[in-house]
Amino acid sequence: MSSRSRRHPPGDSARDGRPPSDEVSAIFDDMLRHARELLAVRSPLDAELIVSEILGSWWGHRIGEGEVEEVIGEALVDHAGRAGTPAALALLTGISYLGTTRQQAKAERAALALMDRGVARPGWADRVGAVAHEECYVSRDVYGDQDSIICTYTYGGEERHALVVLVDRNKAAPAGDGDAPACGMVRDAWVSSQVGKLLDHCRREGRTNPLMRFEQLDPRDTRAVLQRALAFTNETVDPPVNDNFGSYHAFLRARVRALPPGGRTPLPEPYGRDRRAKIAVSFLASDEAEELSDRSAALRCVDRIIDYGCAHDFGRPLRVSPIKCEMFLLDWLPRKVLLSPTEQEAVPHVLAAWVRWAGRQTGLPEEGVRATLDAIWDATTKFAEAYRDPSAFGLERELVDRLLPDGELEALPRRAFALPFLSGKHRLSGRHGSIDLSTLDPADPDDRRVMLEFEHPGATAEHLDAHERLTERLWNGDPPQLWETAQALLDVGYERHEILHKLIDVLDRCGADSAELVKSLRVLRHEAPPE
């Protein structure tokens, strides 16, 4: 479906089989009119791409807690079954191959019912989905930033075509629930019938361009990688995909399923504390680091570089590239890390030395090292503008350091919310009994308890215990949804103390059930503003 035909996704009134509203029916009728194109094509490939385009018209949208792809897709199947036209049967035939598992089952039943009534089938119906995979390749840059994965297919030896999938490996999902993290995000996909020319171009570029590589892949491993990368894209809110990606999403999903199972995704290498320390020591002892004057600041900076590569680059601390270095300097550091003034000045120089050293360790071509260094120097001025030391906003450095002993800059607002002692009326000063309040360490649980007693004079031990449990969770960001909910309630007009008690109520009610806690916080975030 063309971009001018795309609409906001209809509601889910048809999910339980009830006829949709007139507005929703009009949208589905528009899709069925578009499906008439299926009656004019002869190629199953063309038919699949048209159906994928129709299914992609609502890809990426959400309806409350429901998945639009399921809700609207199944409602469209019901609508097509009621329409009973040849175009509706053609659309159902395509959905029976390209849809989700539930959509496929419903579409197949509806299509069989129309065939029993004598509705004419399109000529390509017997061949749709009857594809066989051939070979898989990857054209990748030497930096490891992105892969163009190429999978070739035929319909019984005819209509050879290639699916090209762009996987951004700078976008790596963190592991969760014991699963391996995604090794990239699918950001684009397209189809080419000029398979020979495409492969010849990639082979030639791999031979002549020192910054590109072209290799053949195991189809089983290709399926595993693409499934995880596509799942990461699907799970990301507003993923940075190409504008036309939705049109290819259903086709891509089906072609990935056509690859053989049994493959494995690469796992990140383990980098424990000792191994990270050895890497840092090796770097600081190298010729590349010899000119770094402040060794203490250099050590702290290189620790951040290594941590970023391990935690946010799929366990690849030695990988360097222009894009990765720009993301580190202009995105991650300004949002995540509290740097001292000497570290702010040193970090571009340490990063440049690291690029030269790590490039030598990994065999990065000299052209790649030079391009990465150029990117660092281009970003250095922008880094000075992007990095905002909290002390520049009137917050005393000593107080900021007390709230951020771990240097986690993004923790500052939630910790200041939990222990609001940075501004005048909340400032920790004077004495509380025999305790000098200005010496209390908010990172120490015992000292936090004293602060809470200071904020809640005369409160019972049980009441203080509840506040202490909440404060500890906010301090640690456990779970992240806790602070997200507090911000949402602040935005609609709730006072801080009201919010604290709402959060305490949720924590007490959910106990150790983390899934229920996240669900309850989601509900609380949408609470109406106070009167």
mmCIF file of C-alpha atoms in Angstrom, residues 326-480:
data_model
loop_
_atom_site.group_PDB
_atom_site.id
_atom_site.type_symbol
_atom_site.label_atom_id
_atom_site.label_comp_id
_atom_site.label_asym_id
_atom_site.label_seq_id
_atom_site.Cartn_x
_atom_site.Cartn_y
_atom_site.Cartn_z
ATOM 1 C CA GLU A 326 30.631 9.374 18.007
ATOM 2 C CA MET A 327 27.916 7.500 19.928
ATOM 3 C CA PHE A 328 30.267 7.120 22.897
ATOM 4 C CA LEU A 329 31.274 10.789 22.967
ATOM 5 C CA LEU A 330 28.061 12.515 21.966
ATOM 6 C CA ASP A 331 25.340 10.210 23.252
ATOM 7 C CA TRP A 332 26.418 7.779 25.962
ATOM 8 C CA LEU A 333 28.860 9.862 28.017
ATOM 9 C CA PRO A 334 26.650 12.991 28.205
ATOM 10 C CA ARG A 335 23.655 10.921 29.330
ATOM 11 C CA LYS A 336 25.226 8.267 31.505
ATOM 12 C CA VAL A 337 28.506 9.274 33.117
ATOM 13 C CA LEU A 338 29.619 11.917 35.597
ATOM 14 C CA LEU A 339 33.066 13.081 34.531
ATOM 15 C CA SER A 340 35.415 15.276 36.490
ATOM 16 C CA PRO A 341 36.732 18.399 34.699
ATOM 17 C CA THR A 342 40.074 16.683 34.066
ATOM 18 C CA GLU A 343 38.312 13.625 32.652
ATOM 19 C CA GLN A 344 36.186 15.831 30.378
ATOM 20 C CA GLU A 345 39.353 17.323 28.941
ATOM 21 C CA ALA A 346 41.194 14.009 28.702
ATOM 22 C CA VAL A 347 38.562 11.704 27.220
ATOM 23 C CA PRO A 348 38.895 12.671 23.499
ATOM 24 C CA HIS A 349 42.681 12.229 23.688
ATOM 25 C CA VAL A 350 42.380 8.906 25.515
ATOM 26 C CA LEU A 351 39.815 7.720 22.977
ATOM 27 C CA ALA A 352 42.108 8.649 20.078
ATOM 28 C CA ALA A 353 45.000 6.725 21.642
ATOM 29 C CA TRP A 354 42.640 3.795 22.272
ATOM 30 C CA VAL A 355 41.600 3.776 18.582
ATOM 31 C CA ARG A 356 45.218 3.536 17.458
ATOM 32 C CA TRP A 357 45.963 0.774 19.995
ATOM 33 C CA ALA A 358 42.752 -1.234 19.529
ATOM 34 C CA GLY A 359 42.993 -0.866 15.751
ATOM 35 C CA ARG A 360 46.427 -2.462 15.882
ATOM 36 C CA GLN A 361 45.136 -5.274 18.126
ATOM 37 C CA THR A 362 42.226 -6.135 15.816
ATOM 38 C CA GLY A 363 43.974 -5.612 12.481
ATOM 39 C CA LEU A 364 41.791 -2.684 11.419
ATOM 40 C CA PRO A 365 43.135 -1.284 8.114
ATOM 41 C CA GLU A 366 44.992 1.994 8.358
ATOM 42 C CA GLU A 367 42.238 3.653 6.320
ATOM 43 C CA GLY A 368 39.761 2.662 9.019
ATOM 44 C CA VAL A 369 41.953 3.977 11.830
ATOM 45 C CA ARG A 370 42.374 7.330 10.074
ATOM 46 C CA ALA A 371 38.636 7.657 9.393
ATOM 47 C CA THR A 372 37.869 6.897 13.043
ATOM 48 C CA LEU A 373 40.397 9.438 14.318
ATOM 49 C CA ASP A 374 38.946 12.060 11.976
ATOM 50 C CA ALA A 375 35.488 11.350 13.438
ATOM 51 C CA ILE A 376 36.822 11.795 17.000
ATOM 52 C CA TRP A 377 38.400 15.172 16.269
ATOM 53 C CA ASP A 378 35.247 16.313 14.456
ATOM 54 C CA ALA A 379 33.206 15.304 17.511
ATOM 55 C CA THR A 380 35.515 16.835 20.129
ATOM 56 C CA THR A 381 34.039 20.337 19.926
ATOM 57 C CA LYS A 382 30.521 18.904 19.883
ATOM 58 C CA PHE A 383 31.383 16.837 22.955
ATOM 59 C CA ALA A 384 32.317 19.949 24.906
ATOM 60 C CA GLU A 385 28.905 21.378 23.961
ATOM 61 C CA ALA A 386 26.952 18.150 24.534
ATOM 62 C CA TYR A 387 28.445 17.286 27.918
ATOM 63 C CA ARG A 388 26.808 19.246 30.693
ATOM 64 C CA ASP A 389 28.421 19.000 34.107
ATOM 65 C CA PRO A 390 25.656 19.135 36.746
ATOM 66 C CA SER A 391 27.649 21.762 38.604
ATOM 67 C CA ALA A 392 26.982 24.109 35.670
ATOM 68 C CA PHE A 393 23.319 24.180 36.682
ATOM 69 C CA GLY A 394 23.981 25.493 40.174
ATOM 70 C CA LEU A 395 24.371 22.118 41.887
ATOM 71 C CA GLU A 396 27.366 21.992 44.169
ATOM 72 C CA ARG A 397 29.916 19.496 42.941
ATOM 73 C CA GLU A 398 30.401 17.994 46.395
ATOM 74 C CA LEU A 399 26.694 17.246 46.702
ATOM 75 C CA VAL A 400 26.509 15.791 43.204
ATOM 76 C CA ASP A 401 29.469 13.541 43.983
ATOM 77 C CA ARG A 402 27.651 12.257 47.071
ATOM 78 C CA LEU A 403 24.605 11.268 45.016
ATOM 79 C CA LEU A 404 26.711 9.751 42.233
ATOM 80 C CA PRO A 405 29.542 7.782 43.840
ATOM 81 C CA ASP A 406 29.283 5.329 40.931
ATOM 82 C CA GLY A 407 29.388 8.101 38.315
ATOM 83 C CA GLU A 408 26.039 7.061 36.814
ATOM 84 C CA LEU A 409 24.882 10.467 35.613
ATOM 85 C CA GLU A 410 21.391 9.379 34.563
ATOM 86 C CA ALA A 411 20.734 8.311 38.185
ATOM 87 C CA LEU A 412 20.987 11.902 39.441
ATOM 88 C CA PRO A 413 17.325 12.972 38.966
ATOM 89 C CA ARG A 414 15.801 9.869 40.506
ATOM 90 C CA ARG A 415 18.199 9.910 43.470
ATOM 91 C CA ALA A 416 17.572 13.617 43.986
ATOM 92 C CA PHE A 417 13.843 12.846 43.923
ATOM 93 C CA ALA A 418 14.238 10.086 46.486
ATOM 94 C CA LEU A 419 16.529 12.200 48.693
ATOM 95 C CA PRO A 420 15.823 15.829 47.754
ATOM 96 C CA PHE A 421 18.617 17.526 49.628
ATOM 97 C CA LEU A 422 20.258 19.624 46.894
ATOM 98 C CA SER A 423 18.163 22.792 47.000
ATOM 99 C CA GLY A 424 17.888 25.394 49.730
ATOM 100 C CA LYS A 425 14.926 24.266 51.770
ATOM 101 C CA HIS A 426 15.942 20.590 51.562
ATOM 102 C CA ARG A 427 19.639 21.145 52.094
ATOM 103 C CA LEU A 428 21.152 18.707 54.565
ATOM 104 C CA SER A 429 22.754 20.916 57.189
ATOM 105 C CA GLY A 430 22.878 21.330 60.924
ATOM 106 C CA ARG A 431 22.483 18.469 63.330
ATOM 107 C CA HIS A 432 19.901 15.748 63.893
ATOM 108 C CA GLY A 433 20.432 14.713 67.483
ATOM 109 C CA SER A 434 24.118 13.928 67.717
ATOM 110 C CA ILE A 435 24.556 13.543 63.939
ATOM 111 C CA ASP A 436 26.068 16.184 61.653
ATOM 112 C CA LEU A 437 23.714 15.971 58.650
ATOM 113 C CA SER A 438 26.239 17.460 56.223
ATOM 114 C CA THR A 439 28.494 14.407 56.653
ATOM 115 C CA LEU A 440 25.859 11.781 55.788
ATOM 116 C CA ASP A 441 26.538 9.573 52.805
ATOM 117 C CA PRO A 442 23.328 8.934 50.787
ATOM 118 C CA ALA A 443 24.967 5.833 49.268
ATOM 119 C CA ASP A 444 25.169 4.262 52.728
ATOM 120 C CA PRO A 445 21.888 2.525 53.736
ATOM 121 C CA ASP A 446 22.363 3.465 57.400
ATOM 122 C CA ASP A 447 22.884 7.122 56.540
ATOM 123 C CA ARG A 448 19.888 7.050 54.196
ATOM 124 C CA ARG A 449 17.780 5.869 57.115
ATOM 125 C CA VAL A 450 18.869 8.904 59.148
ATOM 126 C CA MET A 451 17.957 11.186 56.233
ATOM 127 C CA LEU A 452 14.497 9.638 56.046
ATOM 128 C CA GLU A 453 14.032 10.122 59.790
ATOM 129 C CA PHE A 454 14.996 13.763 59.294
ATOM 130 C CA GLU A 455 12.401 14.127 56.514
ATOM 131 C CA HIS A 456 9.653 12.271 58.445
ATOM 132 C CA PRO A 457 9.893 13.421 62.095
ATOM 133 C CA GLY A 458 7.755 11.350 64.439
ATOM 134 C CA ALA A 459 7.005 8.647 61.829
ATOM 135 C CA THR A 460 6.595 5.062 62.986
ATOM 136 C CA ALA A 461 9.278 2.482 62.290
ATOM 137 C CA GLU A 462 6.899 0.690 59.908
ATOM 138 C CA HIS A 463 6.318 3.894 57.933
ATOM 139 C CA LEU A 464 10.057 4.569 57.738
ATOM 140 C CA ASP A 465 10.705 0.981 56.645
ATOM 141 C CA ALA A 466 8.321 1.461 53.707
ATOM 142 C CA HIS A 467 10.039 4.693 52.643
ATOM 143 C CA GLU A 468 13.438 3.042 53.042
ATOM 144 C CA ARG A 469 12.461 0.168 50.725
ATOM 145 C CA LEU A 470 11.242 2.610 48.090
ATOM 146 C CA THR A 471 14.301 4.852 48.435
ATOM 147 C CA GLU A 472 16.641 1.905 47.944
ATOM 148 C CA ARG A 473 14.792 0.888 44.780
ATOM 149 C CA LEU A 474 14.871 4.426 43.396
ATOM 150 C CA TRP A 475 18.558 4.719 44.248
ATOM 151 C CA ASN A 476 19.324 1.536 42.291
ATOM 152 C CA GLY A 477 16.762 2.094 39.511
ATOM 153 C CA ASP A 478 15.091 -1.243 40.327
ATOM 154 C CA PRO A 479 12.971 -1.568 38.292
ATOM 155 C CA PRO A 480 13.420 1.307 35.788
#
